[in-house]
Short mmCIF file of C-alpha atoms and ligand atoms in Angstrom, two decimals:
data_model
loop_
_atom_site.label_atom_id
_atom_site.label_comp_id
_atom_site.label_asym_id
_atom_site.label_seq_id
_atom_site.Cartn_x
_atom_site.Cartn_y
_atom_site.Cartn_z
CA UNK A 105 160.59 104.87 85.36
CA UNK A 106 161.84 101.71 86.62
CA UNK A 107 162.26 98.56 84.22
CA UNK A 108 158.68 96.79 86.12
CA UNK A 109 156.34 99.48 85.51
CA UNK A 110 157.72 100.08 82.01
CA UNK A 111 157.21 96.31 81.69
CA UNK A 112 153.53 96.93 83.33
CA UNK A 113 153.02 99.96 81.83
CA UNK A 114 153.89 97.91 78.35
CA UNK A 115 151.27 94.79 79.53
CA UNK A 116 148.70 97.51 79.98
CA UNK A 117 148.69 99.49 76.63
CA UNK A 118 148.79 96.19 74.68
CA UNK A 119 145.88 95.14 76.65
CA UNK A 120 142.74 97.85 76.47
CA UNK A 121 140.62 95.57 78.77
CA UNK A 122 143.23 95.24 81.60
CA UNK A 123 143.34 99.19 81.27
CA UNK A 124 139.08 98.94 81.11
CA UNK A 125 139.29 96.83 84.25
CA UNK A 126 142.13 98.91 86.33
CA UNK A 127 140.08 101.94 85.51
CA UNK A 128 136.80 100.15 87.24
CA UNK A 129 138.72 99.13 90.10
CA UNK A 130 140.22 102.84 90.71
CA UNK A 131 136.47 104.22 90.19
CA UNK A 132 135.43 101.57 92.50
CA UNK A 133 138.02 101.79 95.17
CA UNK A 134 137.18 105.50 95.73
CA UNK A 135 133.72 104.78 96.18
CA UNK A 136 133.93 101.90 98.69
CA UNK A 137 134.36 104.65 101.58
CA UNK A 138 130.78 104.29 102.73
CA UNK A 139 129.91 107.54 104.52
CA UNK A 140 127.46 108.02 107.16
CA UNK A 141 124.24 110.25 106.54
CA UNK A 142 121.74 111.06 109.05
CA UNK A 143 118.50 111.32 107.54
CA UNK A 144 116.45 114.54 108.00
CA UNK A 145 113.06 114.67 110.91
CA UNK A 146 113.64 111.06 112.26
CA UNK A 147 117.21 111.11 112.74
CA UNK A 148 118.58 107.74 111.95
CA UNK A 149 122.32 106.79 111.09
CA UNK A 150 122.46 104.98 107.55
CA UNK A 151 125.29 104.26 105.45
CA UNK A 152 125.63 105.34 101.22
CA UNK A 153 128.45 105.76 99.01
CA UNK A 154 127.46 107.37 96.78
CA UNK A 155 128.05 111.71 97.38
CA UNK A 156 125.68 114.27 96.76
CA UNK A 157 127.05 115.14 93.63
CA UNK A 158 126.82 111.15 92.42
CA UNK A 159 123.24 110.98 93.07
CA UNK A 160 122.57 113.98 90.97
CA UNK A 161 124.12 112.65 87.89
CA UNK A 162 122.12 109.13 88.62
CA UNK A 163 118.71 111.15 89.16
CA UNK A 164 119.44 113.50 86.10
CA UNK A 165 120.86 110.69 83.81
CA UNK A 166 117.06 109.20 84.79
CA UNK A 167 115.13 112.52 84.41
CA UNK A 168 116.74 113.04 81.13
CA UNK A 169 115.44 109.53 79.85
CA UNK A 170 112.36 110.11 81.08
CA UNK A 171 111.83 113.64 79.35
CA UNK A 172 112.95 112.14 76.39
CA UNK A 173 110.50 109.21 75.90
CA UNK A 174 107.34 111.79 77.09
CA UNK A 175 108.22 114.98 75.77
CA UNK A 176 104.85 115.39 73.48
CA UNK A 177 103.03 115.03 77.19
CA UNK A 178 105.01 117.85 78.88
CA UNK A 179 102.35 120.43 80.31
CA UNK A 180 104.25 123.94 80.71
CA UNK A 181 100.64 125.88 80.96
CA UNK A 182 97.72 126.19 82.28
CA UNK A 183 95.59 125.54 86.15
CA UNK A 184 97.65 122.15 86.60
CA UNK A 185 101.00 123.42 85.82
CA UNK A 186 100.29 126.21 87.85
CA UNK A 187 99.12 124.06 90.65
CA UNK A 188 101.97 122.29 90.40
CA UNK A 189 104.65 124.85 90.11
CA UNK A 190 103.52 126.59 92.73
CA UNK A 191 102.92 123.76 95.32
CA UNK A 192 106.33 121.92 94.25
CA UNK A 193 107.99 125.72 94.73
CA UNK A 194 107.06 125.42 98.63
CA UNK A 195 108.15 121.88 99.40
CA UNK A 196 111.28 122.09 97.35
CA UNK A 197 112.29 125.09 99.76
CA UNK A 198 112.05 123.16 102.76
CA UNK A 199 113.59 119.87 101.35
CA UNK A 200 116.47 122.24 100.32
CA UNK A 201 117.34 123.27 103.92
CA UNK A 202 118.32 119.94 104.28
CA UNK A 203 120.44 119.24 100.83
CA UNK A 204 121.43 122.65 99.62
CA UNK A 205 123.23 120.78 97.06
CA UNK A 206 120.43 119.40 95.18
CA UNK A 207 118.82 120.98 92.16
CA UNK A 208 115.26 120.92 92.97
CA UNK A 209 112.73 121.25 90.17
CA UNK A 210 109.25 119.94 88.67
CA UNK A 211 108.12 118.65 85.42
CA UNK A 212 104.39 118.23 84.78
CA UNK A 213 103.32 115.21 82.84
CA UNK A 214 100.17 114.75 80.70
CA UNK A 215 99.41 110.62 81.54
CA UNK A 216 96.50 108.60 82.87
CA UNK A 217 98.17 107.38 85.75
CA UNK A 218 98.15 108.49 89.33
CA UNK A 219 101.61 108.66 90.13
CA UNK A 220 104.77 111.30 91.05
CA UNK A 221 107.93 110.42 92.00
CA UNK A 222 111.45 112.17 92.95
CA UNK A 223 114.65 111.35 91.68
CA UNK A 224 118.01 111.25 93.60
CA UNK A 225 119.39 114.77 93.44
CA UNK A 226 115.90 116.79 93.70
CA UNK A 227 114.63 116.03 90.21
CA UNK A 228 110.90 115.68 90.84
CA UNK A 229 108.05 114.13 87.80
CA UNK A 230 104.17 114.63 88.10
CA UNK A 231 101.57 112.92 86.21
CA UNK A 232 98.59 114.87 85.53
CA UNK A 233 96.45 111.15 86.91
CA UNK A 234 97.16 111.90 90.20
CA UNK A 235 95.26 115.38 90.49
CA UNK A 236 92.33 114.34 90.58
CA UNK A 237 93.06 112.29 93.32
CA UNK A 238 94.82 115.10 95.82
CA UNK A 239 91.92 117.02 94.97
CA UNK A 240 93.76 120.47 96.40
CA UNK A 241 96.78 121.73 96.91
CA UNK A 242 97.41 120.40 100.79
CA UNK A 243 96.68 116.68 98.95
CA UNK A 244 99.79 117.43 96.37
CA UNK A 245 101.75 119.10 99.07
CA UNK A 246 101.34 115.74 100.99
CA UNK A 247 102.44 113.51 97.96
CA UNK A 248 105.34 115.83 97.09
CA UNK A 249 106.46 115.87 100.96
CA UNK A 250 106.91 112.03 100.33
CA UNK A 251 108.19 112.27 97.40
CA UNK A 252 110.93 114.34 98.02
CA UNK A 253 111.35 113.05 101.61
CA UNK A 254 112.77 109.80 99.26
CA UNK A 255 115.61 112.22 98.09
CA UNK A 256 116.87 114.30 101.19
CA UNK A 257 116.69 111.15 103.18
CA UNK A 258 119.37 108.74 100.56
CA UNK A 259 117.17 106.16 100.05
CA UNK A 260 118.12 105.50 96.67
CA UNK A 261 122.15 105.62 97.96
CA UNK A 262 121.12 103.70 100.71
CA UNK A 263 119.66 100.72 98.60
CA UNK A 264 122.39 100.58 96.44
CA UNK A 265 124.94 100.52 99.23
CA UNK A 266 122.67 97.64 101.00
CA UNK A 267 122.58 95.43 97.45
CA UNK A 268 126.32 96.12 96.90
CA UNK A 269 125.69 98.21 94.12
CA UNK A 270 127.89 101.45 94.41
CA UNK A 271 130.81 100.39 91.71
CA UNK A 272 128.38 99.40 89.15
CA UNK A 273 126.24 102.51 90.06
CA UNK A 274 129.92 104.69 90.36
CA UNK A 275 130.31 102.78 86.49
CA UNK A 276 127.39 104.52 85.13
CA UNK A 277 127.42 107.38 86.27
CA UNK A 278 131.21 107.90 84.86
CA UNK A 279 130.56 106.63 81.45
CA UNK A 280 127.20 104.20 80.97
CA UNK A 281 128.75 101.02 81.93
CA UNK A 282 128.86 98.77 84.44
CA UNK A 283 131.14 95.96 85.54
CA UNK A 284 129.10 93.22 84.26
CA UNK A 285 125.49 93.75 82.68
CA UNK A 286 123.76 91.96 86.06
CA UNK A 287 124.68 94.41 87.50
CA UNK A 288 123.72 97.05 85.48
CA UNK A 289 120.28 95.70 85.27
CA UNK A 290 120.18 95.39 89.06
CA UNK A 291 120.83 99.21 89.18
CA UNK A 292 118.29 100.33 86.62
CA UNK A 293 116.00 98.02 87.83
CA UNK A 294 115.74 100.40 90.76
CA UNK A 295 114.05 102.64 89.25
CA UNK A 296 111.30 100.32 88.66
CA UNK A 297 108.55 99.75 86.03
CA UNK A 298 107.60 103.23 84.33
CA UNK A 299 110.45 105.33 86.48
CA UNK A 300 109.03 104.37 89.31
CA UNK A 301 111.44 103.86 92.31
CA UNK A 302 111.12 100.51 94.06
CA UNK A 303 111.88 101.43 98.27
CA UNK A 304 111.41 99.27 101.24
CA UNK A 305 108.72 99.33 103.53
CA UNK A 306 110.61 100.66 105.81
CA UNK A 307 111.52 103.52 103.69
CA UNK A 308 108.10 104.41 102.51
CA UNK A 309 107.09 104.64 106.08
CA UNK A 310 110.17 107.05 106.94
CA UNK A 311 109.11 108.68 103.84
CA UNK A 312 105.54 109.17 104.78
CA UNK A 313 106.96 110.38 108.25
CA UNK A 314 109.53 113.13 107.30
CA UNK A 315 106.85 114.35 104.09
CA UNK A 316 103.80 115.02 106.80
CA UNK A 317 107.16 117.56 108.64
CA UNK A 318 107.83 118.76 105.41
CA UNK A 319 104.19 119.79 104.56
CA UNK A 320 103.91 121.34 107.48
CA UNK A 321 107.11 123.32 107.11
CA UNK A 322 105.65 124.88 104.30
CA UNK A 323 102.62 126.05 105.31
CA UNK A 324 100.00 122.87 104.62
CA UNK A 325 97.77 122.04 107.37
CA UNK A 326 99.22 118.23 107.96
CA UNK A 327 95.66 116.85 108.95
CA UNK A 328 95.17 117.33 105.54
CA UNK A 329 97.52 114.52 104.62
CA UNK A 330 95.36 112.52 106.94
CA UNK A 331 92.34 113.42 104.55
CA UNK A 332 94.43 112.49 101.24
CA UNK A 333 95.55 109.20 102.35
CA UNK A 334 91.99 108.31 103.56
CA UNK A 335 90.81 109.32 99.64
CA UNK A 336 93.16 107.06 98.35
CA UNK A 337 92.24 103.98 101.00
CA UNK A 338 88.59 104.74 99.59
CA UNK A 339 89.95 104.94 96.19
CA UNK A 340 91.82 101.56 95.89
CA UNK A 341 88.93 99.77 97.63
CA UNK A 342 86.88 97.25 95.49
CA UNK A 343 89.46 98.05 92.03
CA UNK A 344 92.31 98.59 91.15
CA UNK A 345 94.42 100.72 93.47
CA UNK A 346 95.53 103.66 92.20
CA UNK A 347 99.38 103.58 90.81
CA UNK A 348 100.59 105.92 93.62
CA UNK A 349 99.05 103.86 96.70
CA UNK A 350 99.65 100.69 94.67
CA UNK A 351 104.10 100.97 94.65
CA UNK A 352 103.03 102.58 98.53
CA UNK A 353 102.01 99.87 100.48
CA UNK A 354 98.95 101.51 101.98
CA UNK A 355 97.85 99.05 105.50
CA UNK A 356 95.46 100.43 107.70
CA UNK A 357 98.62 100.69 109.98
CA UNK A 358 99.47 103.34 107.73
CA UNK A 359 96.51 106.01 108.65
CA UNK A 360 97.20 105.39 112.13
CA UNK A 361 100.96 105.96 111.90
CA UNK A 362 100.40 108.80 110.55
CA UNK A 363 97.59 109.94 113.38
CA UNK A 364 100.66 109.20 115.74
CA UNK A 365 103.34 111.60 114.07
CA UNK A 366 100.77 114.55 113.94
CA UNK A 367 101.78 116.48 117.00
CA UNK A 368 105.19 116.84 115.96
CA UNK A 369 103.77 118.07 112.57
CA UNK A 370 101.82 120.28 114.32
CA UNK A 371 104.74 121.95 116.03
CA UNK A 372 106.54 122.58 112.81
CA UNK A 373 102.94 123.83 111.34
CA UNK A 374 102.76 127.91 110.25
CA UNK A 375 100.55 128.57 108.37
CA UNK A 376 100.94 131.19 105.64
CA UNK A 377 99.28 134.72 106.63
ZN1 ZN B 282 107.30 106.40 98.50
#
């Protein structure tokens, strides 16, 4: 060892925040090599640091806290469950052509509130308020084909990489803290109100695009998605929209983008003998 770093090396052990701060910069330095993923069904280039393996230990760090604060409203029985598990069981195989990686699975939750939502890294939450509202088993199929259309295509990566989040997000995910706690609010503060995640329009249109694929893929006639979102239209008119359509900006444009990716559902479209 030469006399500097023994003089640095001294500088560093008599300072535990210089060795906090070196250690952040390391963490963060291997991150900054922004990779390019091309998202599943439509194809486009965009850019996340974060790996696969990251993203599951954000999503599960998430799914754990959200276990945790509802576990007295976990339904593991029962029509629903069933419902659930086995519509959930059928997406989750398509989405994992596309990130083998991923550990896909589905908890059922007993709350008034229509709402679902999937976690970076395949991790996937149902609230029992939104049954009533997909009515059948096509109608959940379409939800969880967006929901999980969210995870195989990045979004969550890609928002953090956008906001300049990936070495606070890298932070937490290595040991609960972040550079500075902005930042660490900015990151949490993606997963929204009540876990749910906050994407851009433009991602929730992507998302509606590569779910109605997905659907199809597994065997759900996609002009029943067509039928679900028209419920929900009907549903939030006059009231309060429903939580789901409410954090999924639901235009009129919507219905008819949806009318317009159809055929190219209908290609991918078997349905189960
Ligand atoms: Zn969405």
């Amino acid at each position: 060892m030469t006399g500097f770093s023994k003089r640095v090396l001294a500088f560093i052990v008599g300072r535990p925040l210089v060795a906090l701060a070196l250690a952040a910069v390391v963490v963060g330095v291997m991150l900054l090599n922004s990779r390019r993923h091309t998202t599943p069904v439509t194809h486009r280039v965009e850019h996340v640091a974060l790996t696969d393996k990251q993203q599951m230990q954000l999503g599960s760090e998430q799914y754990a806290k959200t276990l945790r604060s509802n576990r007295a409203r976990i339904v593991s029985s029962g029509p629903q469950y069933a419902e659930v598990q086995r519509v959930a069981k059928r997406i989750e195989a398509v989405a994992a052509r596309d990130k083998p990686s991923f550990v896909w699975k589905v908890t059922l939750i007993r709350k008034n509130e229509a709402n679902a939502f999937c976690l970076p890294g395949g991790k996937i939450v149902v609230y029992t308020g939104i049954l009533p509202l997909t009515e059948n088993d096509a109608g959940l199929a379409t939800v969880l084909g967006h929901e999980v259309a969210h995870a195989t295509a990045e979004h969550v990566a890609e928002r953090i990489e956008r906001e300049h989040l990936t070495e606070a997000a890298a932070a937490i995910i290595a040991g609960g803290v972040a550079f500075t706690p902005a930042q660490y609010v900015r990151v949490v503060a993606l997963f929204g109100v009540g876990d749910t995640l906050r994407f851009s329009r433009s991602q929730e249109s992507e998302a509606d695009h590569i779910g109605l694929v997905y659907m199809a893929r597994a065997g759900y006639d996609p002009h029943q998605a067509l039928a679900f979102w028209k419920r929900m239209l009907q549903a939030s008119k006059g009231q309060e929209p429903p939580e789901f359509i409410s954090d999924h900006p639901s235009d009129a444009h919507r219905v008819q983008r949806i009318e317009g990716w159809l055929p190219e559902a209908e290609q991918a479209y078997k349905p189960e003998r």
